[in-house]
PDB file of C-alpha atoms in Angstrom:
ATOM      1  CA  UNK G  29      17.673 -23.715 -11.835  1.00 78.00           C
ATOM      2  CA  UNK G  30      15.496 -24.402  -8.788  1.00 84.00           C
ATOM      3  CA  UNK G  31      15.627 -21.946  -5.818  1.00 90.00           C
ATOM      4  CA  UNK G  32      14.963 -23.003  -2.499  1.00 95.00           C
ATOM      5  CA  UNK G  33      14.035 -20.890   0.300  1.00 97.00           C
ATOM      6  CA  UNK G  34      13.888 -21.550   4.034  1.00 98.00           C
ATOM      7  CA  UNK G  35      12.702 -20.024   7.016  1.00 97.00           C
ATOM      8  CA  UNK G  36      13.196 -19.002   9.398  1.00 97.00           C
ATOM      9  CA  UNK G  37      17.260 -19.668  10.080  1.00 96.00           C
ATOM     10  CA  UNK G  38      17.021 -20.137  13.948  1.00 97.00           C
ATOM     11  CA  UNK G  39      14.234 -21.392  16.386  1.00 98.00           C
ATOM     12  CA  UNK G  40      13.535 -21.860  19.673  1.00 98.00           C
ATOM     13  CA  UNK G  41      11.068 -23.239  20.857  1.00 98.00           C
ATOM     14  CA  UNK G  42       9.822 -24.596  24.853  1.00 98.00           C
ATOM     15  CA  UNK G  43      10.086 -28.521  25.344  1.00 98.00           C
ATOM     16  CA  UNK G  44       6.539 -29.876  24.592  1.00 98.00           C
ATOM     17  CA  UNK G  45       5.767 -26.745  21.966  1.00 98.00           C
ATOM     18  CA  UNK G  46       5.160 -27.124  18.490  1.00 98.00           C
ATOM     19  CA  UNK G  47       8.102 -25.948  16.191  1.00 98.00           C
ATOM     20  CA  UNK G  48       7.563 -25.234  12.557  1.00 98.00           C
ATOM     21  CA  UNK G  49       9.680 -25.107   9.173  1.00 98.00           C
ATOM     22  CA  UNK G  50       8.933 -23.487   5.819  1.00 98.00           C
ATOM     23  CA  UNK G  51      10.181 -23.770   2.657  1.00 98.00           C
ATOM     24  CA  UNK G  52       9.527 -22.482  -0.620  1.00 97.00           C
ATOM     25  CA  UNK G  53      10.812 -23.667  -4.046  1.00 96.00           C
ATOM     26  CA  UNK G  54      10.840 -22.267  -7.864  1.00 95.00           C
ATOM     27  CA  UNK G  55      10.842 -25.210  -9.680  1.00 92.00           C
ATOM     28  CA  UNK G  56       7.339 -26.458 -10.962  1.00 91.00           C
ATOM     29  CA  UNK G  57       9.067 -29.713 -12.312  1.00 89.00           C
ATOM     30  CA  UNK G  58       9.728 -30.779  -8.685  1.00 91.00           C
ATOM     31  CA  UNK G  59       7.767 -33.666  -7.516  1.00 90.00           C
ATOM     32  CA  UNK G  60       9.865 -34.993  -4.550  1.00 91.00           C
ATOM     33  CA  UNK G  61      10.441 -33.180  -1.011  1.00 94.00           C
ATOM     34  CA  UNK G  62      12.246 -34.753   1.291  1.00 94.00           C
ATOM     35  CA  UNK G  63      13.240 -33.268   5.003  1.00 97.00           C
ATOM     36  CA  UNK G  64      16.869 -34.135   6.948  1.00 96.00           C
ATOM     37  CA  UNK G  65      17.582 -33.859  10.294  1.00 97.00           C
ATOM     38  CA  UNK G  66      21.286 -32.891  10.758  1.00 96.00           C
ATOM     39  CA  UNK G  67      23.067 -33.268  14.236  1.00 94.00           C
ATOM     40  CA  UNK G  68      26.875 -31.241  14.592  1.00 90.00           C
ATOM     41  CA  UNK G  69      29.364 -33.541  12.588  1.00 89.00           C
ATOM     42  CA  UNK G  70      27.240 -36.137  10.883  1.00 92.00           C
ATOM     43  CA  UNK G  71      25.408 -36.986   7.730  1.00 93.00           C
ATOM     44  CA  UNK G  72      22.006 -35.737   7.108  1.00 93.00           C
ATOM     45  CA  UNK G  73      19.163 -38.150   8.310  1.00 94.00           C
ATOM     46  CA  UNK G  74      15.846 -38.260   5.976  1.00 93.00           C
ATOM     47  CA  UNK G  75      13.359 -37.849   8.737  1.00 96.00           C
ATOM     48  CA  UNK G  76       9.894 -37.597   6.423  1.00 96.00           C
ATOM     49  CA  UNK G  77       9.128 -36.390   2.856  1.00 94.00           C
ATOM     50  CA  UNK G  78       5.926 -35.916   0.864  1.00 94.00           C
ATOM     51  CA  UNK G  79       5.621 -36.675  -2.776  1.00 90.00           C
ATOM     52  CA  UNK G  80       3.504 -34.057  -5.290  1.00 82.00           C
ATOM     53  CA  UNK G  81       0.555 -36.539  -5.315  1.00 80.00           C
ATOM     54  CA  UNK G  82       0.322 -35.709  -1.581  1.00 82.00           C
ATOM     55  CA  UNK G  83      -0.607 -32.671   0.379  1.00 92.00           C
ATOM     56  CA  UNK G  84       0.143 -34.387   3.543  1.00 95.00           C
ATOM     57  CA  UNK G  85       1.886 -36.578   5.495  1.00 95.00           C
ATOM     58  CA  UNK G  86       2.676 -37.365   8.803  1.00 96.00           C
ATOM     59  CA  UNK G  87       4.902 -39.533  11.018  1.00 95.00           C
ATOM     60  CA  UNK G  88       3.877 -39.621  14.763  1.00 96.00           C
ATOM     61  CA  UNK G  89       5.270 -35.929  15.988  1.00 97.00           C
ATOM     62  CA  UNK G  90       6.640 -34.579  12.348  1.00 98.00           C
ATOM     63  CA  UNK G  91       4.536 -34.036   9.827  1.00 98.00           C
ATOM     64  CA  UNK G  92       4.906 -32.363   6.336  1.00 98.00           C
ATOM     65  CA  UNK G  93       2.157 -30.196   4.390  1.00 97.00           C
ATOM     66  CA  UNK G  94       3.038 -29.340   0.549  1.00 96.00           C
ATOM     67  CA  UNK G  95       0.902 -26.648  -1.274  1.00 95.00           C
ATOM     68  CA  UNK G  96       2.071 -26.771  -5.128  1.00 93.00           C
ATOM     69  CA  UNK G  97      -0.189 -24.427  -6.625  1.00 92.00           C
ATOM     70  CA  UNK G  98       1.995 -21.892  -3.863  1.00 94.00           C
ATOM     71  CA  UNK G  99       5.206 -23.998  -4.275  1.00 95.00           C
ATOM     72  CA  UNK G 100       5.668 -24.034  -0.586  1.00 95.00           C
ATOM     73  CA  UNK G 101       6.127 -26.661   2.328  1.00 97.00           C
ATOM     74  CA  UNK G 102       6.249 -27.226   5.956  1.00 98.00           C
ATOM     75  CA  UNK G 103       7.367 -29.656   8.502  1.00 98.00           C
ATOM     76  CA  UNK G 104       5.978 -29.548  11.787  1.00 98.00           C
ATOM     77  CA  UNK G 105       7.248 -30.868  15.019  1.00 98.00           C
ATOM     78  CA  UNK G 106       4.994 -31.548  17.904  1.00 98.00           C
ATOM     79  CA  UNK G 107       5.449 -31.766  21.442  1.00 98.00           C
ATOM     80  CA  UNK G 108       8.969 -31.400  20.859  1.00 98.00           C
ATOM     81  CA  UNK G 109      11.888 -32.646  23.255  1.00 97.00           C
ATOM     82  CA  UNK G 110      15.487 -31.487  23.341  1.00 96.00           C
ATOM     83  CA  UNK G 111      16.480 -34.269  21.065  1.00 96.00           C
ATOM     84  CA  UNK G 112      14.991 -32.520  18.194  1.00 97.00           C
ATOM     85  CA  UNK G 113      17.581 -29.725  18.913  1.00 97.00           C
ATOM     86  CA  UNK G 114      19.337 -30.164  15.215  1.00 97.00           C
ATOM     87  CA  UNK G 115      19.600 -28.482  12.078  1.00 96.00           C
ATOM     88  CA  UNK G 116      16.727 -29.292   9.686  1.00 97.00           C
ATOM     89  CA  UNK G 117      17.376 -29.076   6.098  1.00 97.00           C
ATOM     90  CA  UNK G 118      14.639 -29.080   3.265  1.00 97.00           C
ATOM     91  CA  UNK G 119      15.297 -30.441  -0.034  1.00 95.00           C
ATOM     92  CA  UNK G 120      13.339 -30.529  -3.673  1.00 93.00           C
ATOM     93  CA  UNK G 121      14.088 -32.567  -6.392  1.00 87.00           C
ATOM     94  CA  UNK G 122      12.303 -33.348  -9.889  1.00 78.00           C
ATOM     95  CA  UNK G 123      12.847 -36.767 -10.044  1.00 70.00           C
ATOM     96  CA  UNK G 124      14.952 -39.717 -12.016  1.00 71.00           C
ATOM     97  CA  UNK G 125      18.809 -39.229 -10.674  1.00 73.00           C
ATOM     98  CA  UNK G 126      18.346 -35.754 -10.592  1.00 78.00           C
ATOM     99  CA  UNK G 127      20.252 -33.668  -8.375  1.00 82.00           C
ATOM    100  CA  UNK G 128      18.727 -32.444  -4.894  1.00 87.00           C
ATOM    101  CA  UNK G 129      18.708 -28.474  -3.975  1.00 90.00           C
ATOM    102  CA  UNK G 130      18.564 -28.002  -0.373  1.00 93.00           C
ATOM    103  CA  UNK G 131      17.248 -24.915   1.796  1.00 95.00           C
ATOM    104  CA  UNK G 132      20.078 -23.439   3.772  1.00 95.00           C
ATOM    105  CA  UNK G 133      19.087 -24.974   6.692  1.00 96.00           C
ATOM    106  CA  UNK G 134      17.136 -24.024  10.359  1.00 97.00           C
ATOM    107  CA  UNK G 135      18.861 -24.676  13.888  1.00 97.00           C
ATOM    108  CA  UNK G 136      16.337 -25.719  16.236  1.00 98.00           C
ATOM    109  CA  UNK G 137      16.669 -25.650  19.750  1.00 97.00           C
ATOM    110  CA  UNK G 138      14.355 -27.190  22.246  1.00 98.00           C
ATOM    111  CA  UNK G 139      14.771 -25.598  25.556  1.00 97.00           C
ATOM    112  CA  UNK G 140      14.212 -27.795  28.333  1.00 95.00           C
TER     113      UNK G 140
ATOM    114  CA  UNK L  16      17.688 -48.434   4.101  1.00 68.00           C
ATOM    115  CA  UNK L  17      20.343 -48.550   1.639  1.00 77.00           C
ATOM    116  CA  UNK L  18      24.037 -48.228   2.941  1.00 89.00           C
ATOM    117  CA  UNK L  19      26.547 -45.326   1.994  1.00 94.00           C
ATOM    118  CA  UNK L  20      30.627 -45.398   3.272  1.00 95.00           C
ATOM    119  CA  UNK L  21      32.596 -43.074   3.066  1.00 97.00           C
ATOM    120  CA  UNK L  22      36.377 -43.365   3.975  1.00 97.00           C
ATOM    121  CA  UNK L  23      38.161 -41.252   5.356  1.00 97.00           C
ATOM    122  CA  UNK L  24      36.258 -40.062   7.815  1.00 96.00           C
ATOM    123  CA  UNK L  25      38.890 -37.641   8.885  1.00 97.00           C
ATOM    124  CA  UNK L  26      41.637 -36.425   7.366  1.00 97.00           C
ATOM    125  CA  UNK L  27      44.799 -33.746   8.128  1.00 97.00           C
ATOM    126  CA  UNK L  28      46.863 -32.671   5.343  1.00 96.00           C
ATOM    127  CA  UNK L  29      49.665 -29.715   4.483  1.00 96.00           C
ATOM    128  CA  UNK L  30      49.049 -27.356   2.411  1.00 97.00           C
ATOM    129  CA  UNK L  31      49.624 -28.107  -1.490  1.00 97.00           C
ATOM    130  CA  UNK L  32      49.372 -32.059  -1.180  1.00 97.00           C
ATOM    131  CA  UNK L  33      46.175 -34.212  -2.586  1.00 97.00           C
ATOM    132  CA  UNK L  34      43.409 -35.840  -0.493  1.00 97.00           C
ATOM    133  CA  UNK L  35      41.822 -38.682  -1.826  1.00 98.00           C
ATOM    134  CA  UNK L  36      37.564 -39.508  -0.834  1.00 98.00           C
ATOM    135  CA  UNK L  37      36.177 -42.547  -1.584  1.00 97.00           C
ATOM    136  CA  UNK L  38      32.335 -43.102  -1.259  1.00 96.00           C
ATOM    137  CA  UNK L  39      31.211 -46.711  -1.568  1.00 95.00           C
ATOM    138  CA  UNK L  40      27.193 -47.893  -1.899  1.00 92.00           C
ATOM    139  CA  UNK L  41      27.922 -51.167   0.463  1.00 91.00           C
ATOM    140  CA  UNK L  42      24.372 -52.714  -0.794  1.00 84.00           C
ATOM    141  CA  UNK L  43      23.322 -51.305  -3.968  1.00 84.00           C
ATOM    142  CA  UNK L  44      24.661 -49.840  -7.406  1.00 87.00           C
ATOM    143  CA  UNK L  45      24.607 -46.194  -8.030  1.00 88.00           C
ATOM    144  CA  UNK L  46      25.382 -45.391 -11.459  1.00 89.00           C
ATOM    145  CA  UNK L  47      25.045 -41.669  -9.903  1.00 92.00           C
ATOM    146  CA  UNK L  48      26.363 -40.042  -6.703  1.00 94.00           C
ATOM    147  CA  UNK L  49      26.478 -36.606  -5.769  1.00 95.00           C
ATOM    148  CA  UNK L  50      29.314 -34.466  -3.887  1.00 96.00           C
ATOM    149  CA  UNK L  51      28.711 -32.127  -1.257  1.00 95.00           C
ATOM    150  CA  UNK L  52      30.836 -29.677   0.351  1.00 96.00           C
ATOM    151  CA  UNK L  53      29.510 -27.956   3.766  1.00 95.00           C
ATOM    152  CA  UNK L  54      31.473 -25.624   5.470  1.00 94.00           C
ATOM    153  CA  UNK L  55      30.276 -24.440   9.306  1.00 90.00           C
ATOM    154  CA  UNK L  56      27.000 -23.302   9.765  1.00 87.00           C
ATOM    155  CA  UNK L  57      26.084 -23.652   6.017  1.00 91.00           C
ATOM    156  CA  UNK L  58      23.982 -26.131   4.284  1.00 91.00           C
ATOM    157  CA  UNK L  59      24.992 -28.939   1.908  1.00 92.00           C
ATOM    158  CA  UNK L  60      26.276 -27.227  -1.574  1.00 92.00           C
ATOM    159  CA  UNK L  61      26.636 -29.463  -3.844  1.00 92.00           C
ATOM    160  CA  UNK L  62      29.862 -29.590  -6.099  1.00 95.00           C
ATOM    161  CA  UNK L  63      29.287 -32.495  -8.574  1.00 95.00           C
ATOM    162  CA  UNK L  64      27.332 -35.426 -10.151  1.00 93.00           C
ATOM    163  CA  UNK L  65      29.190 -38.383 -10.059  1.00 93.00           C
ATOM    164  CA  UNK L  66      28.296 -40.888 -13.322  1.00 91.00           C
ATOM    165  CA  UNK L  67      29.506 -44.324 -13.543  1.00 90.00           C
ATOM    166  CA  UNK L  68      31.465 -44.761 -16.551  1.00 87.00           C
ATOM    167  CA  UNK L  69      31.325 -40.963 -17.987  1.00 89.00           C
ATOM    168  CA  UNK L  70      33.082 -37.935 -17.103  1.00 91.00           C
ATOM    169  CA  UNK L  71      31.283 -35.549 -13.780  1.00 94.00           C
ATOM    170  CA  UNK L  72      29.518 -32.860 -14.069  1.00 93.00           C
ATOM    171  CA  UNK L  73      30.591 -29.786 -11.937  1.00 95.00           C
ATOM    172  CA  UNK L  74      28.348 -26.869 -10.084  1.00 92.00           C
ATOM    173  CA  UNK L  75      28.859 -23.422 -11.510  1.00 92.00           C
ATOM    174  CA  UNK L  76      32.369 -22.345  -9.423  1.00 93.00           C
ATOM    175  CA  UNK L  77      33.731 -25.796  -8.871  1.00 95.00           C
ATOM    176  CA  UNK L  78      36.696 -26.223 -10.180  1.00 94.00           C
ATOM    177  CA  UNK L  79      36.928 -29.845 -11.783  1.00 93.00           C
ATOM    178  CA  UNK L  80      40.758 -29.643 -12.013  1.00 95.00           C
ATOM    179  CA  UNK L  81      40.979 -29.376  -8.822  1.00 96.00           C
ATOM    180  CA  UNK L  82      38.377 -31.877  -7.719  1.00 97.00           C
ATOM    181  CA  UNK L  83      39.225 -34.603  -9.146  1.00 97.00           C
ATOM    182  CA  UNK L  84      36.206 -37.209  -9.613  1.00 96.00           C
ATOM    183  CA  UNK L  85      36.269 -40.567 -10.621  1.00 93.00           C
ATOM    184  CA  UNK L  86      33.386 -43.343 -10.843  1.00 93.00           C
ATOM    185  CA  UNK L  87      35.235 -46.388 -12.421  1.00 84.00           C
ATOM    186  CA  UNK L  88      32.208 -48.975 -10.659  1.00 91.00           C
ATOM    187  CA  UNK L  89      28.744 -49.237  -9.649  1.00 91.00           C
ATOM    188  CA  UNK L  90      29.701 -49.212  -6.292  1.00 92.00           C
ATOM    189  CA  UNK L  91      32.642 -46.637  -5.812  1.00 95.00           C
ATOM    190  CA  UNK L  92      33.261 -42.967  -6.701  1.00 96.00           C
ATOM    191  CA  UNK L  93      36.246 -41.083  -5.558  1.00 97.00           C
ATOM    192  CA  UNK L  94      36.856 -37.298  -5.093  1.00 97.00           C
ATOM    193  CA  UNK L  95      40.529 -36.323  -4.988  1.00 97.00           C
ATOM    194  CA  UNK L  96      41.091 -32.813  -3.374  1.00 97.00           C
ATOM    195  CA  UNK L  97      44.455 -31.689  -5.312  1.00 97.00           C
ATOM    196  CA  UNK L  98      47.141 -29.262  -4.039  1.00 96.00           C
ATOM    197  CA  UNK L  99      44.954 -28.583  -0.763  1.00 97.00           C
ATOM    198  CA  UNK L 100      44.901 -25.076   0.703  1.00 96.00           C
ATOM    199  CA  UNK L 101      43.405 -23.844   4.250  1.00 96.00           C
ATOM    200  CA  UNK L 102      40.473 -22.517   2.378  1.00 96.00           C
ATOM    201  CA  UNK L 103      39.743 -26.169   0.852  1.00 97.00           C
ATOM    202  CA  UNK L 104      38.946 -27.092   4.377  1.00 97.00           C
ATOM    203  CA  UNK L 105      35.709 -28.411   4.762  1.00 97.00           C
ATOM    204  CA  UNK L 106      33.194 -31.402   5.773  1.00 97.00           C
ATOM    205  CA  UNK L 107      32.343 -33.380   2.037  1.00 97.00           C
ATOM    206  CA  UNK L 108      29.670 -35.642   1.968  1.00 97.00           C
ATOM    207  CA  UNK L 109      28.897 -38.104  -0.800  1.00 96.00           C
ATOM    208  CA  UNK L 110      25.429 -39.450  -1.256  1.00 94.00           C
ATOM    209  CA  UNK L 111      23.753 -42.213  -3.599  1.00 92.00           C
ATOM    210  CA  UNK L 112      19.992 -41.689  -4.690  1.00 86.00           C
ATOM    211  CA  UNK L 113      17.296 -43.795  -5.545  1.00 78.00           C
ATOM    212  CA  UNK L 114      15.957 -43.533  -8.944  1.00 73.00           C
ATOM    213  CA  UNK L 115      12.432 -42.207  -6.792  1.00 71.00           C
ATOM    214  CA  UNK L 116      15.230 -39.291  -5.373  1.00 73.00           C
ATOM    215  CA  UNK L 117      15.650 -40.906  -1.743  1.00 81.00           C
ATOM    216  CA  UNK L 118      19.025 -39.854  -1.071  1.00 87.00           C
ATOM    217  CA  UNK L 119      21.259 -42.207   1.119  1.00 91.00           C
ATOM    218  CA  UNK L 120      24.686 -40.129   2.733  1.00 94.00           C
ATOM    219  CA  UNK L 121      27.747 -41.201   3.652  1.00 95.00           C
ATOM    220  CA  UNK L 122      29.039 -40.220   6.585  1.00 96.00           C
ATOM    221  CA  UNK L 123      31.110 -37.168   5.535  1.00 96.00           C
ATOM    222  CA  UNK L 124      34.958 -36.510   5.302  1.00 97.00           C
ATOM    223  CA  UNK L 125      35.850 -34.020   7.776  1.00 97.00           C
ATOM    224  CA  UNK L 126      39.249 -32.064   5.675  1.00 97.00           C
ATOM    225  CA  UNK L 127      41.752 -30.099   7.879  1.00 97.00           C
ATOM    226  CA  UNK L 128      44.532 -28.496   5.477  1.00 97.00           C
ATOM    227  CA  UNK L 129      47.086 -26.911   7.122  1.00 96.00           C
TER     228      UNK L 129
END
């Protein structure tokens, strides 16, 4: 089955730094990598994901890179603010209803 | 987006008694949902697939006896926690995908046993 590794577990980072997030995964099949923002107590929120046809993609301060020759990916926070303090999960999948396998998660803290 | 419930949202219960989890799509069908357990700290392990109209099927180590899953509509799936123990104490989170893999969460079930 697909393996999904993240790093690194904890960051933190200055308000107004960049903060990055990698991930690597086993599967070749995936196609679909999606990126949640968790905050203590609630559901994970799908902040930005990138799609196989796509090296990258970006959304204002987060952006994602995907490499699938390496079977890695990134997100990358700029100028960060203490809002982004969270826990940021990455996620594969290989498409149809198929089930997602997530990284085990990074706690980022922005330091004001 | 698409809207996930999920009721209760907490829940206390004595040891050895059953917990009941329902996880609705408010504005969409989902033939499929997915289970997640998450204890503190961890990430999102998922327990089950959830299929409308056939039987789950359960992650290596889960055992389906004891979570009970059923998905009699479109729109609802429930996961019953039976004979509850301390250890079965956890935050479980349901989620509906897309068929493009978007995944929409409930809320999550925070379960206290005692």
């Amino acid at each position: 089955g697909e393996n999904v590794e993240q790093h690194p577990s904890t960051l933190s980072v200055q308000e107004g730094d960049s903060a990055v997030i990698k991930c690597t995964y086993s599967d070749s099949a995936s196609n679909y990598f999606p990126w949640y923002k968790q905050e203590l107590g609630k559901r994970p929120q799908l902040i930005i994901d990138i799609r196989s046809n796509v090296g990258e993609k970006k959304d204002q301060r987060i952006a994602v890179t995907l490499n699938k020759t390496a079977k890695h990916f990134s997100l990358h926070i700029t100028e960060t603010q203490p809002e982004d303090s969270a826990v940021y999960f990455c996620a594969t999948h290989s498409g149809g209803y198929q089930k997602v396998t997530f990284g085990i998660g990074t706690k980022l803290q922005v330091i004001p | 987006g698409a809207v996930v419930s999920q009721h209760p949202s907490r829940v206390i219960c004595k040891s050895g008694t059953s917990v009941k989890i329902e996880c609705r799509s408010l504005d969409f069908q989902a033939t499929t949902m997915f289970w997640y357990r998450q204890f503190p700290k961890q990430s999102l392990m998922l327990m089950a697939t959830s299929n409308e109209g056939s039987k789950a099927t359960y992650e290596q180590g889960v055992e389906k006896d004891k979570f009970l899953i059923n998905h009699a509509s479109l729109t609802l799936s429930t996961l019953t926690v039976t004979s509850a123990h301390p250890e079965d104490s956890s935050f479980y989170i349901c989620s509906a995908p897309t068929e493009g893999g978007e995944q929409f969460f409930g809320p999550g079930t925070r379960l206290t046993v005692l």
